[in-house]
Amino acid sequence: MGKAIVITSGKGGVGKTTAVANIGTGLAMRGFKTALVDTDIGLRNLDLLLGLENRIVYNLVDVVEGRCNLRQALVKDKRLNNLYLLPAAQTKEKEAVSIDQMRSLINELKRDFDFVLIDSPAGIEHGFRSAISGADEAIVITTPEVSSVRDADRVIGLLEANGFGEPRLIVNRVRFDMVKNGEMLGVDDLLEILSIELLGIIPEDENLIISVNKGEPIIYGADKYKSGLAFSLIVKRLLGEDVSWDELEKNETFLERIFKFFRG
Ligand code: ADP
Ligand code: MG
């Protein structure tokens, strides 16, 4: 039986889909059979980040409505033969999938995959409840902005109320120069506000735009790009490897800054 992990945030546009594409790719690169589920019905875009948009035939709603079986709807990745995407529907009917249907679908995937990563929609409505329903663990993602932190806080409360013991946090789009100048909340401030375990920090990185345009997750460039490196460290931590935060130091400028930042 595999493990299902939901990546959620409350606020939209903070990097959930980017995280699912990169962490999922990273897990598959490490040899784990991985399924990515896009539950953002009506606003699908995980397919674009993976460059799979032209290969979609069926989607999640087709599966639950019986137009195809699960296997037919899964789109195999271009580069990795152990990575699959279950695309969201483009319908406007956001409640097309019930919470029970989503739970049984995720359970079915867990029988076949080592990891099932669930990309959730913005908000805390039906889509959120359905996205978390089949998950064993949750990762909350926030940016250092106050509005995003507030929504993350609310989501952490909801996750805990729904039996998720220890959600873990990813802080995305961190600008270390701004943190240093006191213009942006630092990761330590965030951890204090949210009191949750840190899984990783992703710097602001304009190279992500190129990666999205190419349909190639930036984790493939973990040796070149700081955000790619950051995602690869998150994958290691998810696999239970003990990655010291100093690991980042090997990447000079980026690491230097992050190191300094952790030590004040
Ligand atoms: P969500 O799924 O939470 O709505 P996305 O993953 O779609 O968020 O990201 C929203 C936008 O922010 C995208 O254009 C994405 O490329 C950009 N983005 C995400 N993370 C970063 C980052 N670390 N640096 C720069 N841009 C980022
Ligand atoms: Mg998204």
XYZ file of N, CA and C and ligand atoms in Angstrom:
820
model
N 0.844 -1.208 0.000
C 0.000 0.000 0.000
C 0.876 1.253 0.000
N 0.632 2.157 -0.919
C 1.419 3.392 -0.972
C 0.913 4.437 0.000
N 1.534 5.596 -0.085
C 1.189 6.688 0.809
C 0.629 7.858 -0.007
N -0.496 8.417 0.460
C -1.086 9.564 -0.241
C -0.803 10.837 0.544
N -0.266 11.826 -0.150
C 0.098 13.102 0.493
C -0.610 14.235 -0.241
N -1.350 15.034 0.503
C -2.014 16.189 -0.118
C -1.157 17.435 0.097
N -1.064 18.247 -0.959
C -0.341 19.515 -0.854
C -1.373 20.625 -0.955
N -1.464 21.409 0.106
C -2.558 22.362 0.194
C -2.078 23.687 0.779
N -2.955 24.707 0.746
C -2.489 26.027 1.190
C -3.573 26.964 1.693
N -4.790 26.759 1.276
C -5.776 27.792 1.559
C -5.748 28.831 0.456
N -4.722 29.676 0.463
C -4.606 30.711 -0.549
C -4.134 30.121 -1.890
N -4.637 30.671 -2.968
C -4.220 30.227 -4.298
C -2.933 30.929 -4.719
N -2.288 30.358 -5.727
C -1.130 31.017 -6.317
C 0.123 31.025 -5.469
N 0.206 30.133 -4.485
C 1.395 30.142 -3.620
C 2.414 29.055 -3.998
N 2.043 28.178 -4.941
C 3.025 27.195 -5.410
C 2.672 25.735 -5.187
N 1.392 25.434 -4.946
C 1.000 24.034 -4.721
C 1.296 23.179 -5.951
N 0.835 23.642 -7.100
C 0.977 22.840 -8.314
C 2.451 22.688 -8.687
N 3.204 23.755 -8.526
C 4.651 23.710 -8.780
C 5.298 22.660 -7.864
N 4.887 22.641 -6.604
C 5.458 21.697 -5.646
C 5.089 20.262 -6.003
N 3.834 20.032 -6.376
C 3.409 18.667 -6.723
C 4.188 18.163 -7.938
N 4.337 19.002 -8.957
C 5.058 18.581 -10.175
C 6.515 18.240 -9.844
N 7.143 19.064 -9.032
C 8.566 18.861 -8.751
C 8.831 17.750 -7.746
N 8.042 17.700 -6.692
C 8.255 16.644 -5.695
C 7.901 15.287 -6.311
N 6.822 15.266 -7.084
C 6.417 14.018 -7.744
C 7.493 13.528 -8.703
N 8.029 14.445 -9.498
C 9.102 14.083 -10.423
C 10.311 13.577 -9.637
N 10.617 14.261 -8.544
C 11.764 13.854 -7.721
C 11.588 12.455 -7.143
N 10.381 12.135 -6.679
C 10.134 10.800 -6.118
C 10.274 9.738 -7.211
N 9.767 10.042 -8.407
C 9.872 9.086 -9.514
C 11.336 8.923 -9.942
N 12.097 10.018 -9.932
C 13.519 9.930 -10.274
C 14.259 9.018 -9.299
N 13.750 8.979 -8.070
C 14.361 8.119 -7.066
C 13.853 6.675 -7.141
N 13.029 6.402 -8.139
C 12.600 5.025 -8.381
C 11.237 4.649 -7.819
N 10.528 5.605 -7.225
C 9.223 5.282 -6.651
C 8.124 5.475 -7.694
N 7.224 4.514 -7.741
C 6.096 4.636 -8.659
C 5.141 5.685 -8.086
N 4.946 6.754 -8.837
C 4.268 7.922 -8.292
C 3.107 8.375 -9.176
N 1.971 8.675 -8.538
C 0.811 9.222 -9.263
C 0.544 10.634 -8.751
N 0.293 11.552 -9.679
C -0.042 12.930 -9.326
C -1.512 13.147 -9.674
N -2.279 13.612 -8.711
C -3.714 13.785 -8.939
C -4.044 15.279 -8.891
N -4.565 15.786 -9.987
C -4.953 17.196 -10.059
C -6.425 17.299 -9.680
N -6.705 17.819 -8.491
C -8.114 17.914 -8.065
C -8.660 19.329 -8.271
N -7.898 20.161 -8.960
C -8.339 21.546 -9.177
C -9.287 21.587 -10.380
N -10.504 21.113 -10.151
C -11.465 20.964 -11.243
C -11.835 22.329 -11.827
N -11.759 22.425 -13.149
C -12.061 23.681 -13.829
C -10.815 24.530 -14.069
N -9.756 24.282 -13.319
C -8.541 25.109 -13.434
C -7.302 24.241 -13.543
N -7.412 23.155 -14.294
C -6.284 22.238 -14.278
C -5.029 22.890 -14.868
N -3.894 22.649 -14.279
C -2.651 23.105 -14.897
C -1.422 22.272 -14.537
N -1.622 21.241 -13.754
C -0.508 20.340 -13.440
C 0.013 19.691 -14.734
N -0.893 19.411 -15.670
C -0.501 18.821 -16.957
C 0.485 19.718 -17.713
N 0.261 21.036 -17.637
C 1.136 21.986 -18.342
C 2.543 21.964 -17.764
N 2.624 21.923 -16.429
C 3.933 21.940 -15.781
C 4.752 20.700 -16.133
N 4.045 19.616 -16.463
C 4.737 18.380 -16.820
C 4.860 18.218 -18.330
N 4.290 19.171 -19.084
C 4.318 19.083 -20.546
C 3.458 17.956 -21.088
N 2.382 17.628 -20.376
C 1.552 16.478 -20.777
C 0.186 16.881 -21.343
N -0.021 18.173 -21.559
C -1.359 18.658 -21.922
C -1.909 18.033 -23.205
N -1.018 17.657 -24.131
C -1.516 17.092 -25.392
C -1.805 15.599 -25.316
N -1.493 15.007 -24.180
C -1.678 13.550 -24.076
C -2.920 13.163 -23.289
N -3.666 14.173 -22.839
C -4.834 13.875 -22.003
C -6.002 13.391 -22.857
N -6.559 12.275 -22.461
C -7.748 11.773 -23.144
C -8.928 11.827 -22.177
N -8.763 11.219 -21.015
C -9.814 11.208 -19.993
C -9.323 11.957 -18.758
N -10.248 12.209 -17.844
C -9.865 12.917 -16.619
C -10.565 12.298 -15.413
N -10.287 12.920 -14.275
C -10.805 12.426 -13.006
C -12.344 12.290 -12.979
N -13.024 13.270 -13.561
C -14.492 13.214 -13.570
C -14.978 12.074 -14.475
N -14.281 11.830 -15.582
C -14.639 10.696 -16.439
C -14.544 9.383 -15.665
N -13.541 9.284 -14.798
C -13.373 8.052 -14.014
C -14.540 7.886 -13.050
N -14.842 8.935 -12.279
C -15.899 8.745 -11.273
C -17.271 8.608 -11.925
N -17.429 9.155 -13.125
C -18.732 9.017 -13.788
C -18.796 7.794 -14.687
N -17.736 6.979 -14.643
C -17.777 5.678 -15.306
C -17.565 5.697 -16.814
N -17.058 6.792 -17.371
C -16.810 6.829 -18.820
C -15.519 6.106 -19.207
N -14.682 5.852 -18.214
C -13.448 5.108 -18.485
C -12.991 4.526 -17.156
N -12.016 3.621 -17.197
C -11.498 3.168 -15.909
C -10.242 3.963 -15.546
N -9.797 3.781 -14.327
C -8.699 4.586 -13.793
C -7.446 4.477 -14.660
N -7.137 3.265 -15.070
C -5.942 3.038 -15.878
C -5.955 3.829 -17.183
N -7.150 3.911 -17.783
C -7.250 4.636 -19.059
C -7.028 6.135 -18.879
N -7.385 6.642 -17.704
C -7.284 8.084 -17.484
C -5.880 8.525 -17.085
N -5.082 7.593 -16.582
C -3.733 7.964 -16.136
C -2.828 8.263 -17.334
N -2.183 9.412 -17.315
C -1.284 9.808 -18.399
C 0.147 9.555 -17.945
N 0.856 8.777 -18.749
C 2.239 8.457 -18.382
C 3.142 9.636 -18.720
N 4.079 9.913 -17.848
C 5.019 11.010 -18.062
C 5.867 10.764 -19.310
N 6.363 11.861 -19.890
C 7.192 11.768 -21.094
C 8.557 11.162 -20.825
N 9.101 11.500 -19.641
C 10.496 11.144 -19.384
C 10.640 9.966 -18.437
N 9.730 9.873 -17.476
C 9.870 8.847 -16.443
C 8.730 7.842 -16.578
N 9.080 6.562 -16.698
C 8.001 5.608 -16.925
C 7.340 5.107 -15.644
N 7.743 5.672 -14.485
C 7.054 5.335 -13.232
C 6.313 6.544 -12.657
N 6.065 7.554 -13.509
C 5.348 8.752 -13.091
C 4.083 8.907 -13.938
N 2.944 9.108 -13.247
C 1.661 9.213 -13.952
C 0.859 10.405 -13.429
N 0.045 10.956 -14.313
C -0.827 12.077 -13.946
C -2.282 11.682 -14.131
N -3.084 11.989 -13.114
C -4.536 11.884 -13.277
C -5.050 13.318 -13.401
N -5.408 13.745 -14.612
C -5.752 15.155 -14.842
C -7.107 15.531 -14.265
N -7.246 16.821 -13.967
C -8.542 17.349 -13.535
C -9.409 17.576 -14.769
N -10.719 17.673 -14.539
C -11.630 17.979 -15.643
C -11.641 19.481 -15.859
N -12.041 19.892 -17.034
C -12.159 21.327 -17.315
C -13.593 21.817 -17.116
N -14.438 20.969 -16.556
C -15.842 21.348 -16.365
C -15.981 22.483 -15.356
N -17.120 23.136 -15.407
C -17.364 24.207 -14.438
C -17.945 23.637 -13.147
N -18.412 22.410 -13.213
C -19.062 21.762 -12.073
C -18.015 21.352 -11.035
N -17.740 22.237 -10.091
C -16.654 22.008 -9.136
C -16.940 20.874 -8.158
N -18.239 20.563 -7.995
C -18.564 19.506 -7.033
C -18.882 18.193 -7.739
N -18.341 18.039 -8.939
C -18.620 16.843 -9.739
C -18.114 15.569 -9.057
N -17.130 15.703 -8.179
C -16.583 14.532 -7.493
C -16.916 14.646 -6.008
N -17.606 13.646 -5.481
C -17.964 13.717 -4.062
C -16.769 13.314 -3.211
N -16.869 13.616 -1.939
C -15.781 13.301 -1.023
C -15.549 11.786 -0.958
N -16.619 11.013 -0.934
C -16.466 9.557 -0.907
C -15.843 9.022 -2.192
N -16.247 9.603 -3.308
C -15.677 9.157 -4.592
C -14.181 9.436 -4.640
N -13.791 10.607 -4.153
C -12.364 10.950 -4.160
C -11.594 10.007 -3.249
N -12.165 9.724 -2.075
C -11.478 8.851 -1.127
C -11.255 7.469 -1.737
N -12.260 6.942 -2.410
C -12.068 5.582 -2.930
C -11.121 5.579 -4.128
N -11.142 6.665 -4.885
C -10.204 6.775 -5.999
C -8.745 6.799 -5.501
N -8.501 7.581 -4.468
C -7.140 7.667 -3.923
C -6.728 6.304 -3.343
N -7.683 5.640 -2.696
C -7.372 4.313 -2.160
C -7.007 3.331 -3.258
N -7.715 3.431 -4.366
C -7.416 2.545 -5.490
C -5.997 2.832 -6.016
N -5.640 4.104 -6.109
C -4.293 4.463 -6.580
C -3.220 3.975 -5.610
N -3.518 4.037 -4.317
C -2.533 3.620 -3.311
C -2.178 2.139 -3.439
N -3.100 1.360 -4.003
C -2.813 -0.065 -4.178
C -1.740 -0.284 -5.235
N -1.650 0.657 -6.165
C -0.789 0.497 -7.325
C 0.490 1.329 -7.276
N 0.480 2.378 -6.451
C 1.599 3.320 -6.454
C 2.261 3.411 -5.080
N 3.552 3.757 -5.084
C 4.257 3.985 -3.824
C 3.828 5.323 -3.218
N 3.704 6.329 -4.086
C 3.269 7.642 -3.626
C 2.148 8.175 -4.508
N 1.155 8.784 -3.852
C 0.092 9.490 -4.563
C 0.129 10.927 -4.037
N 0.450 11.871 -4.914
C 0.488 13.281 -4.493
C -0.762 13.975 -5.005
N -1.444 14.646 -4.101
C -2.729 15.267 -4.455
C -2.574 16.782 -4.461
N -2.822 17.372 -5.622
C -2.751 18.825 -5.775
C -4.141 19.381 -5.490
N -4.237 20.286 -4.513
C -5.571 20.739 -4.124
C -5.876 22.129 -4.680
N -7.164 22.447 -4.825
C -7.544 23.775 -5.308
C -7.394 24.817 -4.206
N -7.535 26.084 -4.546
C -7.495 27.149 -3.545
C -8.759 27.083 -2.690
N -8.671 27.643 -1.491
C -9.866 27.741 -0.650
C -10.020 26.570 0.286
N -11.105 26.628 1.072
C -11.333 25.577 2.064
C -12.742 25.025 1.896
N -13.223 25.089 0.650
C -14.589 24.633 0.376
C -14.563 23.148 -0.002
N -15.544 22.778 -0.806
C -15.698 21.379 -1.202
C -14.408 20.780 -1.795
N -13.778 21.540 -2.685
C -12.577 21.031 -3.366
C -11.461 20.684 -2.387
N -11.314 21.500 -1.384
C -10.298 21.257 -0.352
C -10.658 20.009 0.440
N -11.914 19.940 0.876
C -12.327 18.790 1.700
C -12.190 17.491 0.924
N -12.498 17.566 -0.359
C -12.390 16.368 -1.161
C -10.906 16.005 -1.390
N -10.068 17.016 -1.621
C -8.637 16.749 -1.855
C -7.968 16.100 -0.641
N -8.385 16.483 0.564
C -7.735 15.907 1.756
C -8.332 14.558 2.148
N -9.507 14.227 1.578
C -10.260 13.093 2.115
C -9.521 11.757 2.024
N -8.726 11.562 0.960
C -8.063 10.264 0.844
C -6.614 10.280 1.298
N -6.158 11.425 1.805
C -4.723 11.569 2.094
C -4.345 11.024 3.465
N -3.126 10.489 3.536
C -2.585 10.011 4.818
C -1.809 11.119 5.520
N -1.216 12.003 4.724
C -0.392 13.081 5.277
C -0.677 14.355 4.513
N -0.339 15.482 5.150
C -0.553 16.760 4.481
C 0.695 17.633 4.540
N 0.922 18.326 3.432
C 1.976 19.340 3.382
C 1.278 20.672 3.117
N 1.593 21.659 3.947
C 1.009 22.990 3.772
C 2.072 23.881 3.164
N 1.671 24.647 2.163
C 2.631 25.541 1.539
C 2.177 26.986 1.722
N 3.144 27.836 2.014
C 2.824 29.254 2.171
C 3.952 30.076 1.571
N 3.655 31.309 1.250
C 4.716 32.266 0.932
C 4.904 33.101 2.197
N 5.929 33.925 2.244
C 6.127 34.725 3.471
C 5.181 35.922 3.592
N 4.153 35.997 2.752
C 3.238 37.136 2.871
C 2.186 36.889 3.940
N 1.802 37.988 4.604
C 0.881 37.872 5.732
C -0.430 37.177 5.340
N -0.980 37.528 4.176
C -2.270 36.935 3.792
C -2.136 35.430 3.575
N -1.006 35.024 3.029
C -0.781 33.607 2.778
C -0.571 32.855 4.093
N 0.133 33.485 5.024
C 0.403 32.857 6.321
C -0.906 32.695 7.099
N -1.755 33.702 6.997
C -3.031 33.616 7.710
C -3.866 32.442 7.177
N -3.900 32.300 5.845
C -4.655 31.183 5.266
C -4.018 29.842 5.611
N -2.698 29.811 5.656
C -2.010 28.562 6.029
C -2.388 28.179 7.454
N -2.449 29.169 8.312
C -2.790 28.927 9.712
C -4.182 28.307 9.822
N -5.107 28.859 9.047
C -6.470 28.338 9.090
C -6.522 26.900 8.560
N -5.761 26.661 7.497
C -5.742 25.318 6.906
C -5.113 24.300 7.859
N -4.070 24.711 8.558
C -3.432 23.801 9.527
C -4.459 23.405 10.598
N -5.231 24.390 11.064
C -6.282 24.104 12.042
C -7.295 23.105 11.503
N -7.708 23.311 10.251
C -8.688 22.403 9.641
C -8.115 21.005 9.459
N -6.844 20.939 9.073
C -6.210 19.635 8.881
C -6.147 18.896 10.212
N -5.771 19.615 11.260
C -5.673 18.975 12.569
C -7.052 18.508 13.038
N -8.061 19.319 12.769
C -9.428 18.928 13.140
C -9.890 17.703 12.349
N -9.271 17.482 11.187
C -9.634 16.329 10.364
C -8.698 15.142 10.563
N -7.953 15.173 11.650
C -7.157 14.001 12.004
C -5.762 13.944 11.412
N -5.317 15.006 10.763
C -3.941 15.018 10.265
C -3.043 15.454 11.410
N -2.304 14.505 11.938
C -1.506 14.753 13.128
C -0.508 15.871 12.970
N 0.409 15.697 12.045
C 1.484 16.666 11.938
C 1.715 17.105 10.506
N 0.903 18.057 10.057
C 1.187 18.575 8.714
C 2.562 19.245 8.711
N 3.246 19.190 7.576
C 4.562 19.834 7.491
C 4.508 21.024 6.535
N 5.438 21.936 6.716
C 5.370 23.220 6.015
C 6.465 23.386 4.961
N 6.060 23.916 3.807
C 7.030 24.398 2.814
C 6.838 25.905 2.700
N 7.908 26.636 2.808
C 7.844 28.083 2.603
C 8.393 28.373 1.210
N 7.573 28.962 0.374
C 7.941 29.181 -1.028
C 8.155 30.666 -1.305
N 8.921 30.930 -2.352
C 9.176 32.289 -2.846
C 9.880 33.173 -1.828
N 10.801 32.567 -1.096
C 11.543 33.345 -0.102
C 12.629 34.165 -0.805
N 12.697 35.427 -0.465
C 13.773 36.292 -0.987
C 14.684 36.643 0.173
N 15.836 36.013 0.164
C 16.718 36.142 1.322
C 17.241 37.565 1.500
N 17.376 38.282 0.391
C 17.808 39.680 0.513
C 16.776 40.495 1.282
N 15.503 40.247 0.985
C 14.446 40.999 1.673
C 14.319 40.586 3.140
N 14.512 39.284 3.398
C 14.446 38.818 4.791
C 15.541 39.507 5.598
N 16.708 39.548 4.975
C 17.864 40.145 5.638
C 17.623 41.616 5.971
N 16.968 42.303 5.060
C 16.685 43.726 5.295
C 15.442 43.963 6.144
N 14.854 42.885 6.621
C 13.669 43.032 7.456
C 12.429 43.407 6.662
N 12.469 43.199 5.326
C 11.321 43.554 4.492
C 10.390 42.370 4.265
N 10.818 41.203 4.674
C 10.004 40.006 4.473
C 10.104 39.139 5.722
N 9.003 38.477 6.056
C 9.030 37.556 7.192
C 10.058 36.469 6.924
N 10.838 36.116 7.916
C 11.794 35.034 7.768
C 11.147 33.702 8.113
N 11.825 32.622 7.766
C 11.279 31.293 8.007
C 11.098 31.036 9.507
N 12.035 31.543 10.294
C 11.910 31.340 11.749
C 10.676 32.063 12.308
N 10.367 33.248 11.759
C 9.143 33.957 12.183
C 7.912 33.109 11.850
N 7.933 32.542 10.641
C 6.783 31.749 10.193
C 6.574 30.521 11.068
N 7.686 29.872 11.403
C 7.574 28.656 12.210
C 7.034 28.987 13.592
N 7.386 30.168 14.056
C 6.889 30.583 15.354
C 5.379 30.835 15.294
N 4.949 31.496 14.228
C 3.517 31.791 14.081
C 2.717 30.499 13.900
N 3.230 29.606 13.057
C 2.424 28.443 12.661
C 2.677 27.207 13.523
N 3.725 27.206 14.297
C 4.175 26.055 15.081
C 3.900 24.711 14.398
N 4.707 24.454 13.398
C 4.571 23.277 12.551
C 5.976 22.916 12.078
N 6.159 21.660 11.736
C 7.501 21.221 11.328
C 7.845 21.693 9.910
N 9.066 22.152 9.739
C 9.495 22.652 8.431
C 9.981 21.506 7.545
N 9.432 21.432 6.318
C 9.890 20.413 5.373
C 10.866 21.006 4.360
N 10.721 22.283 4.076
C 11.663 22.877 3.128
C 11.382 24.332 2.829
N 12.370 24.941 2.210
C 12.298 26.353 1.832
C 12.638 26.449 0.349
N 11.784 27.127 -0.402
C 12.060 27.318 -1.828
C 12.298 28.802 -2.070
N 13.424 29.146 -2.628
C 13.655 30.557 -2.904
C 12.826 31.047 -4.094
N 12.611 32.335 -4.144
C 12.051 32.951 -5.343
C 13.037 32.665 -6.474
N 12.544 32.187 -7.603
C 13.459 31.826 -8.687
C 12.805 32.061 -10.029
N 13.322 33.027 -10.767
C 12.716 33.355 -12.063
C 12.897 32.235 -13.086
N 13.836 31.328 -12.833
C 14.018 30.198 -13.753
C 12.804 29.280 -13.803
N 11.954 29.407 -12.778
C 10.738 28.587 -12.772
C 9.837 28.926 -13.960
N 9.884 30.154 -14.415
C 9.053 30.557 -15.562
C 9.474 29.780 -16.803
N 10.790 29.671 -16.979
C 11.315 28.942 -18.136
C 10.912 27.483 -18.043
N 11.011 26.953 -16.832
C 10.687 25.551 -16.623
C 9.218 25.266 -16.944
N 8.337 26.197 -16.541
C 6.909 26.015 -16.833
C 6.676 26.093 -18.334
N 7.312 27.047 -18.992
C 7.138 27.184 -20.440
C 7.634 25.965 -21.203
N 8.670 25.337 -20.673
C 9.206 24.135 -21.331
C 8.457 22.865 -20.945
N 7.603 22.963 -19.940
C 6.917 21.774 -19.453
C 7.896 20.796 -18.830
N 8.934 21.316 -18.189
C 9.957 20.455 -17.597
C 10.226 20.909 -16.159
N 9.817 20.111 -15.186
C 10.004 20.517 -13.788
C 11.448 20.911 -13.481
N 11.614 21.941 -12.661
C 12.940 22.514 -12.421
C 13.839 21.583 -11.609
N 13.260 20.561 -10.999
C 14.072 19.616 -10.223
C 15.064 18.875 -11.128
N 14.788 18.835 -12.440
C 15.772 18.266 -13.369
C 17.051 19.095 -13.384
N 16.915 20.364 -12.986
C 18.093 21.236 -12.947
C 18.563 21.488 -11.528
N 18.477 20.468 -10.690
C 18.848 20.637 -9.272
C 20.313 21.047 -9.104
N 21.133 20.748 -10.117
C 22.541 21.142 -10.028
C 22.770 22.571 -10.516
N 21.770 23.132 -11.207
C 21.945 24.474 -11.779
C 21.102 25.545 -11.092
N 19.907 25.153 -10.669
C 18.980 26.164 -10.176
C 18.705 25.980 -8.691
N 18.665 27.110 -7.991
C 18.502 27.017 -6.540
C 17.139 26.425 -6.143
N 16.088 26.733 -6.933
C 14.790 26.157 -6.564
C 14.776 24.650 -6.857
N 15.488 24.249 -7.902
C 15.588 22.815 -8.215
C 16.285 22.065 -7.090
N 17.356 22.651 -6.601
C 18.074 22.058 -5.465
C 17.158 21.969 -4.244
N 16.427 23.063 -3.991
C 15.544 23.086 -2.826
C 14.497 21.971 -2.919
N 13.938 21.751 -4.105
C 12.959 20.666 -4.250
C 13.607 19.301 -4.044
N 14.840 19.132 -4.498
C 15.466 17.821 -4.326
C 15.747 17.542 -2.843
N 16.018 18.592 -2.083
C 16.229 18.383 -0.637
C 14.907 18.015 0.050
N 13.814 18.597 -0.434
C 12.502 18.254 0.124
C 12.191 16.775 -0.134
N 12.510 16.319 -1.330
C 12.270 14.904 -1.658
C 13.058 14.005 -0.700
N 14.304 14.363 -0.455
C 15.114 13.565 0.478
C 14.480 13.538 1.872
N 14.036 14.697 2.337
C 13.434 14.732 3.682
C 12.156 13.909 3.724
N 11.383 13.971 2.632
C 10.143 13.181 2.583
C 10.445 11.693 2.672
N 11.586 11.295 2.123
C 11.965 9.881 2.147
C 12.632 9.508 3.465
N 12.609 10.453 4.392
C 13.122 10.156 5.725
C 14.628 10.293 5.842
N 15.268 10.841 4.798
C 16.713 11.021 4.885
C 17.001 12.257 5.725
N 18.089 12.153 6.433
C 18.436 13.231 7.344
C 19.252 14.266 6.571
N 18.586 15.287 6.085
C 19.293 16.311 5.318
C 19.529 17.503 6.229
N 20.775 17.787 6.478
C 21.023 18.934 7.347
C 20.745 20.194 6.542
N 20.366 21.228 7.218
C 20.070 22.470 6.505
C 21.342 23.038 5.900
N 22.485 22.600 6.391
C 23.755 23.094 5.847
C 24.022 22.534 4.454
N 23.299 21.482 4.109
C 23.394 20.866 2.793
C 23.324 21.944 1.709
N 22.526 22.928 1.980
C 22.337 24.022 1.028
C 23.619 24.817 0.821
N 24.537 24.676 1.748
C 25.766 25.453 1.705
C 26.630 25.123 0.507
N 26.453 23.920 0.000
C 27.285 23.515 -1.135
C 27.006 24.378 -2.357
N 25.827 24.943 -2.393
C 25.500 25.846 -3.481
C 25.814 27.265 -2.999
N 26.983 27.721 -3.307
C 27.566 28.939 -2.728
C 26.591 30.064 -2.376
N 26.330 30.928 -3.348
C 25.611 32.167 -3.037
C 24.320 31.883 -2.282
N 23.552 30.988 -2.839
C 22.263 30.658 -2.247
C 22.454 30.132 -0.835
N 23.394 29.205 -0.733
C 23.622 28.555 0.549
C 24.235 29.459 1.578
N 25.097 30.251 1.096
C 25.735 31.203 1.972
C 24.673 32.053 2.653
N 23.753 32.504 1.826
C 22.716 33.396 2.348
C 21.806 32.668 3.329
N 21.420 31.460 2.930
C 20.467 30.738 3.757
C 21.117 30.392 5.098
N 22.400 30.084 5.034
C 23.144 29.681 6.209
C 23.245 30.857 7.177
N 23.616 31.963 6.613
C 23.737 33.187 7.400
C 22.415 33.506 8.061
N 21.389 33.310 7.246
C 20.056 33.665 7.672
C 19.600 32.811 8.860
N 19.959 31.517 8.816
C 19.565 30.639 9.927
C 20.335 30.928 11.203
N 21.481 31.521 11.032
C 22.287 31.807 12.209
C 22.230 33.260 12.621
N 21.333 33.979 11.966
C 21.147 35.400 12.281
C 22.290 36.187 11.681
P -0.925 27.264 -6.854
O -1.011 25.889 -7.414
O -0.785 27.278 -5.361
O -2.058 28.136 -7.305
P 1.305 27.586 -8.676
O 2.200 26.449 -8.378
O 0.432 27.479 -9.878
O 0.422 27.939 -7.395
O 2.210 28.904 -8.747
C 1.636 30.177 -9.022
C 2.631 31.007 -9.836
O 3.766 31.321 -9.051
C 3.143 30.289 -11.069
O 3.239 31.209 -12.128
C 4.512 29.813 -10.639
O 5.410 29.672 -11.730
C 4.954 30.926 -9.708
N 5.909 30.442 -8.694
C 5.705 29.444 -7.802
N 6.790 29.269 -7.014
C 7.716 30.189 -7.410
C 9.067 30.513 -6.996
N 9.666 29.849 -5.999
N 9.710 31.497 -7.659
C 9.105 32.151 -8.674
N 7.867 31.896 -9.117
C 7.155 30.929 -8.498
Mg -2.598 25.041 -8.520
